mmCIF file of C-alpha atoms in Angstrom:
data_model
loop_
_atom_site.group_PDB
_atom_site.id
_atom_site.type_symbol
_atom_site.label_atom_id
_atom_site.label_comp_id
_atom_site.label_asym_id
_atom_site.label_seq_id
_atom_site.Cartn_x
_atom_site.Cartn_y
_atom_site.Cartn_z
ATOM 1 C CA UNK M 298 -41.722 -91.595 -37.670
ATOM 2 C CA UNK M 299 -44.610 -89.089 -38.297
ATOM 3 C CA UNK M 300 -44.024 -87.013 -41.285
ATOM 4 C CA UNK M 301 -46.138 -83.749 -42.243
ATOM 5 C CA UNK M 302 -48.089 -83.977 -45.654
ATOM 6 C CA UNK M 303 -49.298 -81.193 -47.694
ATOM 7 C CA UNK M 304 -52.850 -81.096 -49.465
ATOM 8 C CA UNK M 305 -51.453 -83.539 -52.425
ATOM 9 C CA UNK M 306 -49.746 -85.890 -50.268
ATOM 10 C CA UNK M 307 -46.157 -84.831 -50.510
ATOM 11 C CA UNK M 308 -43.667 -84.060 -47.677
ATOM 12 C CA UNK M 309 -43.772 -80.217 -46.574
ATOM 13 C CA UNK M 310 -40.303 -79.190 -46.541
ATOM 14 C CA UNK M 311 -40.983 -76.147 -44.868
ATOM 15 C CA UNK M 312 -42.211 -77.561 -41.857
ATOM 16 C CA UNK M 313 -39.820 -79.980 -41.533
ATOM 17 C CA UNK M 314 -37.130 -76.900 -41.749
ATOM 18 C CA UNK M 315 -38.924 -74.985 -38.853
ATOM 19 C CA UNK M 316 -39.128 -78.392 -36.901
ATOM 20 C CA UNK M 317 -35.033 -78.365 -36.993
ATOM 21 C CA UNK M 318 -35.291 -74.778 -36.111
ATOM 22 C CA UNK M 319 -36.819 -75.508 -32.720
ATOM 23 C CA UNK M 320 -34.090 -78.101 -31.321
ATOM 24 C CA UNK M 321 -33.456 -77.418 -27.610
ATOM 25 C CA UNK M 322 -30.193 -75.450 -26.548
ATOM 26 C CA UNK M 323 -27.688 -77.388 -25.311
ATOM 27 C CA UNK M 324 -27.172 -77.635 -21.702
ATOM 28 C CA UNK M 325 -23.850 -76.128 -21.590
ATOM 29 C CA UNK M 326 -25.602 -72.968 -23.135
ATOM 30 C CA UNK M 327 -28.399 -73.302 -21.283
ATOM 31 C CA UNK M 328 -27.528 -73.527 -17.860
ATOM 32 C CA UNK M 329 -25.228 -70.246 -17.528
ATOM 33 C CA UNK M 330 -28.347 -68.380 -19.078
ATOM 34 C CA UNK M 331 -30.804 -69.650 -16.535
ATOM 35 C CA UNK M 332 -28.145 -68.668 -13.789
ATOM 36 C CA UNK M 333 -27.772 -65.232 -15.320
ATOM 37 C CA UNK M 334 -31.485 -64.953 -15.080
ATOM 38 C CA UNK M 335 -31.784 -66.349 -11.458
ATOM 39 C CA UNK M 336 -29.032 -63.913 -10.336
ATOM 40 C CA UNK M 337 -30.966 -60.880 -12.041
ATOM 41 C CA UNK M 338 -34.255 -62.086 -10.298
ATOM 42 C CA UNK M 339 -32.504 -62.484 -6.677
ATOM 43 C CA UNK M 340 -31.070 -58.785 -7.270
ATOM 44 C CA UNK M 341 -34.223 -57.460 -7.950
ATOM 45 C CA UNK M 342 -36.212 -59.167 -5.214
ATOM 46 C CA UNK M 343 -33.424 -58.448 -2.823
ATOM 47 C CA UNK M 344 -33.463 -54.584 -3.859
ATOM 48 C CA UNK M 345 -37.341 -54.185 -3.855
ATOM 49 C CA UNK M 346 -39.197 -56.692 -2.135
ATOM 50 C CA UNK M 347 -37.261 -59.172 0.385
ATOM 51 C CA UNK M 348 -33.946 -59.676 1.960
ATOM 52 C CA UNK M 349 -32.454 -62.185 4.140
ATOM 53 C CA UNK M 350 -30.487 -61.030 7.104
ATOM 54 C CA UNK M 351 -27.787 -63.003 9.027
ATOM 55 C CA UNK M 352 -28.205 -62.567 12.840
ATOM 56 C CA UNK M 353 -24.455 -62.083 14.184
ATOM 57 C CA UNK M 354 -25.006 -61.167 18.209
ATOM 58 C CA UNK M 355 -27.229 -62.642 21.029
ATOM 59 C CA UNK M 356 -29.207 -59.175 21.568
ATOM 60 C CA UNK M 357 -32.538 -60.800 20.513
ATOM 61 C CA UNK M 358 -32.126 -64.036 22.311
ATOM 62 C CA UNK M 359 -34.194 -66.375 22.682
ATOM 63 C CA UNK M 360 -36.600 -65.143 19.715
ATOM 64 C CA UNK M 361 -33.363 -65.237 17.670
ATOM 65 C CA UNK M 362 -30.335 -66.805 17.929
ATOM 66 C CA UNK M 363 -26.736 -66.162 16.472
ATOM 67 C CA UNK M 364 -26.608 -67.693 13.039
ATOM 68 C CA UNK M 365 -30.261 -67.461 12.223
ATOM 69 C CA UNK M 366 -31.302 -65.964 8.904
ATOM 70 C CA UNK M 367 -34.311 -63.683 9.106
ATOM 71 C CA UNK M 368 -36.691 -62.869 6.242
ATOM 72 C CA UNK M 369 -37.425 -59.175 5.864
ATOM 73 C CA UNK M 370 -40.251 -57.457 4.166
ATOM 74 C CA UNK M 371 -38.981 -54.063 2.606
ATOM 75 C CA UNK M 372 -42.101 -52.598 1.074
ATOM 76 C CA UNK M 373 -44.504 -52.991 3.936
ATOM 77 C CA UNK M 374 -43.396 -49.561 5.629
ATOM 78 C CA UNK M 375 -43.741 -47.646 2.228
ATOM 79 C CA UNK M 376 -47.436 -48.054 2.835
ATOM 80 C CA UNK M 377 -47.763 -47.740 6.420
ATOM 81 C CA UNK M 378 -45.729 -47.100 9.655
ATOM 82 C CA UNK M 379 -44.267 -49.560 12.014
ATOM 83 C CA UNK M 380 -46.444 -50.854 14.790
ATOM 84 C CA UNK M 381 -45.506 -51.716 18.577
ATOM 85 C CA UNK M 382 -44.075 -55.101 19.131
ATOM 86 C CA UNK M 383 -42.815 -55.741 15.138
ATOM 87 C CA UNK M 384 -39.044 -56.813 15.036
ATOM 88 C CA UNK M 385 -37.515 -54.299 12.502
ATOM 89 C CA UNK M 386 -34.105 -54.297 10.624
ATOM 90 C CA UNK M 387 -32.445 -50.611 10.572
ATOM 91 C CA UNK M 388 -29.485 -48.728 9.974
ATOM 92 C CA UNK M 389 -28.208 -47.212 13.354
ATOM 93 C CA UNK M 390 -27.340 -43.505 13.698
ATOM 94 C CA UNK M 391 -24.125 -42.292 14.498
ATOM 95 C CA UNK M 392 -24.952 -42.459 18.152
ATOM 96 C CA UNK M 393 -25.241 -46.450 17.788
ATOM 97 C CA UNK M 394 -22.120 -48.125 18.313
ATOM 98 C CA UNK M 395 -21.505 -51.391 16.035
ATOM 99 C CA UNK M 396 -22.306 -54.779 17.760
ATOM 100 C CA UNK M 397 -20.531 -56.799 15.184
ATOM 101 C CA UNK M 398 -16.514 -57.157 15.023
ATOM 102 C CA UNK M 399 -15.114 -55.403 11.994
ATOM 103 C CA UNK M 400 -13.667 -58.067 9.488
ATOM 104 C CA UNK M 401 -9.971 -58.116 8.610
ATOM 105 C CA UNK M 402 -9.543 -57.236 4.875
ATOM 106 C CA UNK M 403 -10.559 -60.199 3.054
ATOM 107 C CA UNK M 404 -8.477 -59.508 -0.179
ATOM 108 C CA UNK M 405 -10.059 -59.451 -3.846
ATOM 109 C CA UNK M 406 -11.694 -62.689 -3.812
ATOM 110 C CA UNK M 407 -13.197 -62.261 -0.456
ATOM 111 C CA UNK M 408 -14.219 -58.542 -1.304
ATOM 112 C CA UNK M 409 -16.066 -59.986 -4.623
ATOM 113 C CA UNK M 410 -17.829 -62.876 -2.911
ATOM 114 C CA UNK M 411 -18.863 -60.172 -0.072
ATOM 115 C CA UNK M 412 -20.446 -57.984 -2.844
ATOM 116 C CA UNK M 413 -22.120 -60.856 -4.543
ATOM 117 C CA UNK M 414 -23.494 -61.972 -1.539
ATOM 118 C CA UNK M 415 -24.609 -58.694 -0.451
ATOM 119 C CA UNK M 416 -26.556 -58.268 -4.104
ATOM 120 C CA UNK M 417 -28.624 -61.499 -3.219
ATOM 121 C CA UNK M 418 -28.756 -60.749 0.256
ATOM 122 C CA UNK M 419 -26.936 -63.676 2.100
ATOM 123 C CA UNK M 420 -23.770 -62.088 3.188
ATOM 124 C CA UNK M 421 -23.261 -60.849 6.870
ATOM 125 C CA UNK M 422 -24.808 -57.772 8.055
ATOM 126 C CA UNK M 423 -22.767 -54.383 8.323
ATOM 127 C CA UNK M 424 -21.418 -52.605 11.360
ATOM 128 C CA UNK M 425 -24.439 -50.463 11.063
ATOM 129 C CA UNK M 426 -27.171 -52.920 10.618
ATOM 130 C CA UNK M 427 -29.353 -53.803 13.687
ATOM 131 C CA UNK M 428 -32.434 -55.591 14.416
ATOM 132 C CA UNK M 429 -34.520 -55.001 17.529
ATOM 133 C CA UNK M 430 -38.031 -54.824 18.625
ATOM 134 C CA UNK M 431 -40.346 -51.774 18.253
ATOM 135 C CA UNK M 432 -41.480 -50.849 21.781
ATOM 136 C CA UNK M 433 -42.485 -47.152 21.603
ATOM 137 C CA UNK M 434 -44.004 -44.959 18.486
ATOM 138 C CA UNK M 435 -43.714 -40.988 17.809
ATOM 139 C CA UNK M 436 -45.179 -39.500 21.090
ATOM 140 C CA UNK M 437 -45.298 -42.566 23.247
ATOM 141 C CA UNK M 438 -44.011 -42.304 26.917
ATOM 142 C CA UNK M 439 -41.703 -45.151 27.647
ATOM 143 C CA UNK M 440 -40.267 -45.919 31.083
ATOM 144 C CA UNK M 441 -38.981 -48.688 33.106
ATOM 145 C CA UNK M 442 -40.022 -49.591 35.789
ATOM 146 C CA UNK M 443 -43.475 -49.984 37.139
ATOM 147 C CA UNK M 444 -43.541 -51.731 40.772
ATOM 148 C CA UNK M 445 -43.362 -55.220 39.055
ATOM 149 C CA UNK M 446 -40.009 -54.097 36.994
ATOM 150 C CA UNK M 447 -41.972 -53.853 33.882
ATOM 151 C CA UNK M 448 -41.760 -51.440 30.966
ATOM 152 C CA UNK M 449 -44.658 -49.203 30.629
ATOM 153 C CA UNK M 450 -45.849 -47.547 27.338
ATOM 154 C CA UNK M 451 -48.137 -44.525 27.996
ATOM 155 C CA UNK M 452 -48.856 -46.245 31.415
ATOM 156 C CA UNK M 453 -49.343 -49.743 29.959
ATOM 157 C CA UNK M 454 -47.186 -52.184 31.595
ATOM 158 C CA UNK M 455 -46.052 -54.919 29.069
ATOM 159 C CA UNK M 456 -46.053 -58.312 30.033
ATOM 160 C CA UNK M 457 -43.001 -59.548 27.955
ATOM 161 C CA UNK M 458 -43.230 -63.067 27.901
ATOM 162 C CA UNK M 459 -40.562 -63.035 24.986
ATOM 163 C CA UNK M 460 -37.738 -61.559 27.292
ATOM 164 C CA UNK M 461 -36.002 -64.600 28.837
ATOM 165 C CA UNK M 462 -33.208 -62.701 30.268
ATOM 166 C CA UNK M 463 -34.072 -59.333 31.580
ATOM 167 C CA UNK M 464 -31.314 -56.616 33.026
ATOM 168 C CA UNK M 465 -31.187 -56.108 36.663
ATOM 169 C CA UNK M 466 -32.917 -53.971 38.866
ATOM 170 C CA UNK M 467 -30.197 -53.070 41.321
ATOM 171 C CA UNK M 468 -28.107 -51.356 38.886
ATOM 172 C CA UNK M 469 -28.566 -47.676 38.762
ATOM 173 C CA UNK M 470 -29.871 -46.173 35.521
ATOM 174 C CA UNK M 471 -27.138 -44.669 33.168
ATOM 175 C CA UNK M 472 -27.983 -43.088 30.135
ATOM 176 C CA UNK M 473 -24.563 -43.795 28.680
ATOM 177 C CA UNK M 474 -24.995 -47.771 29.082
ATOM 178 C CA UNK M 475 -27.781 -50.303 28.743
ATOM 179 C CA UNK M 476 -26.984 -52.565 31.573
ATOM 180 C CA UNK M 477 -29.717 -51.414 33.875
ATOM 181 C CA UNK M 478 -33.161 -52.411 33.541
ATOM 182 C CA UNK M 479 -34.610 -49.199 35.165
ATOM 183 C CA UNK M 480 -34.620 -45.818 32.724
ATOM 184 C CA UNK M 481 -36.203 -42.582 33.060
ATOM 185 C CA UNK M 482 -39.304 -41.806 30.932
ATOM 186 C CA UNK M 483 -38.790 -41.219 27.208
ATOM 187 C CA UNK M 484 -41.209 -39.316 24.903
ATOM 188 C CA UNK M 485 -40.402 -40.454 21.699
ATOM 189 C CA UNK M 486 -39.756 -37.830 18.932
ATOM 190 C CA UNK M 487 -41.851 -37.300 16.227
ATOM 191 C CA UNK M 488 -40.682 -39.292 13.120
ATOM 192 C CA UNK M 489 -38.822 -41.822 15.453
ATOM 193 C CA UNK M 490 -39.320 -45.472 17.416
ATOM 194 C CA UNK M 491 -37.869 -46.314 20.427
ATOM 195 C CA UNK M 492 -36.562 -49.873 19.998
ATOM 196 C CA UNK M 493 -34.933 -52.395 22.334
ATOM 197 C CA UNK M 494 -33.472 -56.204 22.218
ATOM 198 C CA UNK M 495 -35.079 -59.134 23.371
ATOM 199 C CA UNK M 496 -32.255 -59.877 25.552
ATOM 200 C CA UNK M 497 -32.075 -56.631 27.803
ATOM 201 C CA UNK M 498 -28.782 -57.472 29.686
ATOM 202 C CA UNK M 499 -26.573 -57.717 26.433
ATOM 203 C CA UNK M 500 -28.632 -55.313 24.029
ATOM 204 C CA UNK M 501 -27.488 -51.799 23.342
ATOM 205 C CA UNK M 502 -30.443 -49.963 22.163
ATOM 206 C CA UNK M 503 -32.727 -46.992 22.422
ATOM 207 C CA UNK M 504 -32.264 -47.037 26.128
ATOM 208 C CA UNK M 505 -28.819 -45.740 25.838
ATOM 209 C CA UNK M 506 -28.293 -44.749 21.939
ATOM 210 C CA UNK M 507 -31.440 -43.186 21.382
ATOM 211 C CA UNK M 508 -34.761 -43.398 19.232
ATOM 212 C CA UNK M 509 -34.372 -44.310 15.653
ATOM 213 C CA UNK M 510 -35.400 -42.403 12.664
ATOM 214 C CA UNK M 511 -38.380 -44.258 11.107
ATOM 215 C CA UNK M 512 -36.596 -43.148 7.491
ATOM 216 C CA UNK M 513 -33.649 -45.522 8.867
ATOM 217 C CA UNK M 514 -35.833 -48.705 9.001
ATOM 218 C CA UNK M 515 -35.103 -51.010 6.290
ATOM 219 C CA UNK M 516 -38.073 -53.422 6.732
ATOM 220 C CA UNK M 517 -39.873 -55.894 9.007
ATOM 221 C CA UNK M 518 -38.604 -59.156 9.945
ATOM 222 C CA UNK M 519 -41.279 -61.674 9.741
ATOM 223 C CA UNK M 520 -39.997 -65.093 9.594
ATOM 224 C CA UNK M 521 -36.749 -67.149 10.579
ATOM 225 C CA UNK M 522 -35.873 -68.953 7.135
ATOM 226 C CA UNK M 523 -32.615 -70.845 8.551
ATOM 227 C CA UNK M 524 -31.898 -73.189 9.800
ATOM 228 C CA UNK M 525 -34.947 -75.202 8.933
ATOM 229 C CA UNK M 526 -35.427 -76.715 12.344
ATOM 230 C CA UNK M 527 -36.095 -73.168 13.754
ATOM 231 C CA UNK M 528 -38.563 -72.062 11.463
ATOM 232 C CA UNK M 529 -41.075 -69.480 12.769
ATOM 233 C CA UNK M 530 -43.180 -66.556 12.277
ATOM 234 C CA UNK M 531 -42.082 -63.197 14.146
ATOM 235 C CA UNK M 532 -45.320 -62.241 15.183
ATOM 236 C CA UNK M 533 -46.544 -59.361 17.575
ATOM 237 C CA UNK M 534 -47.120 -60.265 21.078
ATOM 238 C CA UNK M 535 -50.573 -59.993 22.435
ATOM 239 C CA UNK M 536 -49.303 -57.432 25.295
ATOM 240 C CA UNK M 537 -49.170 -54.613 22.757
ATOM 241 C CA UNK M 538 -52.738 -54.712 21.927
ATOM 242 C CA UNK M 539 -53.516 -53.489 25.314
ATOM 243 C CA UNK M 540 -51.373 -50.157 24.767
ATOM 244 C CA UNK M 541 -53.260 -46.841 24.251
ATOM 245 C CA UNK M 542 -52.048 -44.184 22.091
ATOM 246 C CA UNK M 543 -50.485 -41.424 23.673
ATOM 247 C CA UNK M 544 -52.651 -38.495 25.263
ATOM 248 C CA UNK M 545 -53.165 -35.879 22.985
ATOM 249 C CA UNK M 546 -53.064 -32.456 24.834
ATOM 250 C CA UNK M 547 -56.231 -30.394 24.522
ATOM 251 C CA UNK M 548 -56.304 -27.243 22.498
ATOM 252 C CA UNK M 549 -55.596 -24.016 23.997
ATOM 253 C CA UNK M 550 -58.803 -22.533 25.815
ATOM 254 C CA UNK M 551 -59.752 -19.360 27.304
ATOM 255 C CA UNK M 552 -59.419 -19.483 31.149
ATOM 256 C CA UNK M 553 -62.851 -19.828 32.766
ATOM 257 C CA UNK M 554 -64.493 -16.864 34.341
ATOM 258 C CA UNK M 555 -64.319 -17.655 38.253
ATOM 259 C CA UNK M 556 -66.964 -15.548 40.053
ATOM 260 C CA UNK M 557 -65.030 -13.993 42.816
ATOM 261 C CA UNK M 558 -65.776 -10.865 44.535
ATOM 262 C CA UNK M 559 -63.178 -8.682 43.072
ATOM 263 C CA UNK M 560 -64.443 -9.836 39.710
ATOM 264 C CA UNK M 561 -67.990 -9.596 40.541
ATOM 265 C CA UNK M 562 -67.396 -5.839 41.314
ATOM 266 C CA UNK M 563 -65.292 -5.341 38.216
ATOM 267 C CA UNK M 564 -67.711 -6.657 36.241
ATOM 268 C CA UNK M 565 -70.681 -4.786 37.998
ATOM 269 C CA UNK M 566 -69.337 -1.399 37.662
ATOM 270 C CA UNK M 567 -69.334 -1.016 33.913
ATOM 271 C CA UNK M 568 -73.021 -2.663 33.676
ATOM 272 C CA UNK M 569 -74.212 -0.123 36.230
ATOM 273 C CA UNK M 570 -72.599 2.721 34.509
ATOM 274 C CA UNK M 571 -74.133 1.719 31.382
ATOM 275 C CA UNK M 572 -77.362 1.656 32.852
ATOM 276 C CA UNK M 573 -77.286 4.975 34.651
ATOM 277 C CA UNK M 574 -75.960 6.571 31.310
ATOM 278 C CA UNK M 575 -78.763 4.998 29.063
ATOM 279 C CA UNK M 576 -81.268 6.571 31.924
ATOM 280 C CA UNK M 577 -79.484 9.817 31.969
ATOM 281 C CA UNK M 578 -79.897 10.020 28.152
ATOM 282 C CA UNK M 579 -83.527 9.259 28.099
ATOM 283 C CA UNK M 580 -84.348 11.828 30.796
ATOM 284 C CA UNK M 581 -82.396 14.643 28.859
ATOM 285 C CA UNK M 582 -84.165 13.613 25.692
ATOM 286 C CA UNK M 583 -87.606 13.581 27.079
ATOM 287 C CA UNK M 584 -87.225 17.088 28.879
ATOM 288 C CA UNK M 585 -86.190 18.638 25.576
ATOM 289 C CA UNK M 586 -89.060 17.050 23.666
ATOM 290 C CA UNK M 587 -91.418 18.643 26.105
#
């Protein structure tokens, strides 16, 4: 055992006492403290930075499967707006019908577990939580279809290789349901986005439920984190790089003057009268001067 000696060679009692005061906390006391700290950190991260979301339906297959968990960046849209092709989580408006069944009353214990899970971001989503892909931005003109059955944005067709099961073309478009692939041109309103699911046959999206306010967007889903066999980044498909921005209308300008015979006569008469008046004035003035 090594002892601390003072200058005279004696053992320093103060240092021995301070060493005793630095003894480690027992595990039964340290473990609850660590759990509380971890829980607080998880709540802070879930509230301000990142949140895990459970996929309850097949509207995004095969990009996302039922049971997948995705990680959502909740701060990215505080510094910029959403971009075409990104997968986003948002709160549906009153027009949007829920795509998950309402669960029966789980009782007090179930509600407590749901609350804790909601705080740390591992519970099932609510009825108004949706996940879709951004197709159109404010001002974009979105419609389907072109001659090859593709969705177009501002006249540019999308090669949507991520769409495995598309809606049929033979069903007539109906603004009240999303079963048809075809829909009339939609001009996305300011401050809103046009979103669609990757599994178009079952997805209830902006085709029949309308665009989504950007302020309702929770964040961008950027990776699949569970199960581990499906770890994958949710990148933006290359086809969206070819989409041009919406055409901006030119400011109002005065109509051009067209040289019609009638217009020529109208323009010529005032000019002739002015010249004649000027000449007459000079004649009268010169006669008075003489």
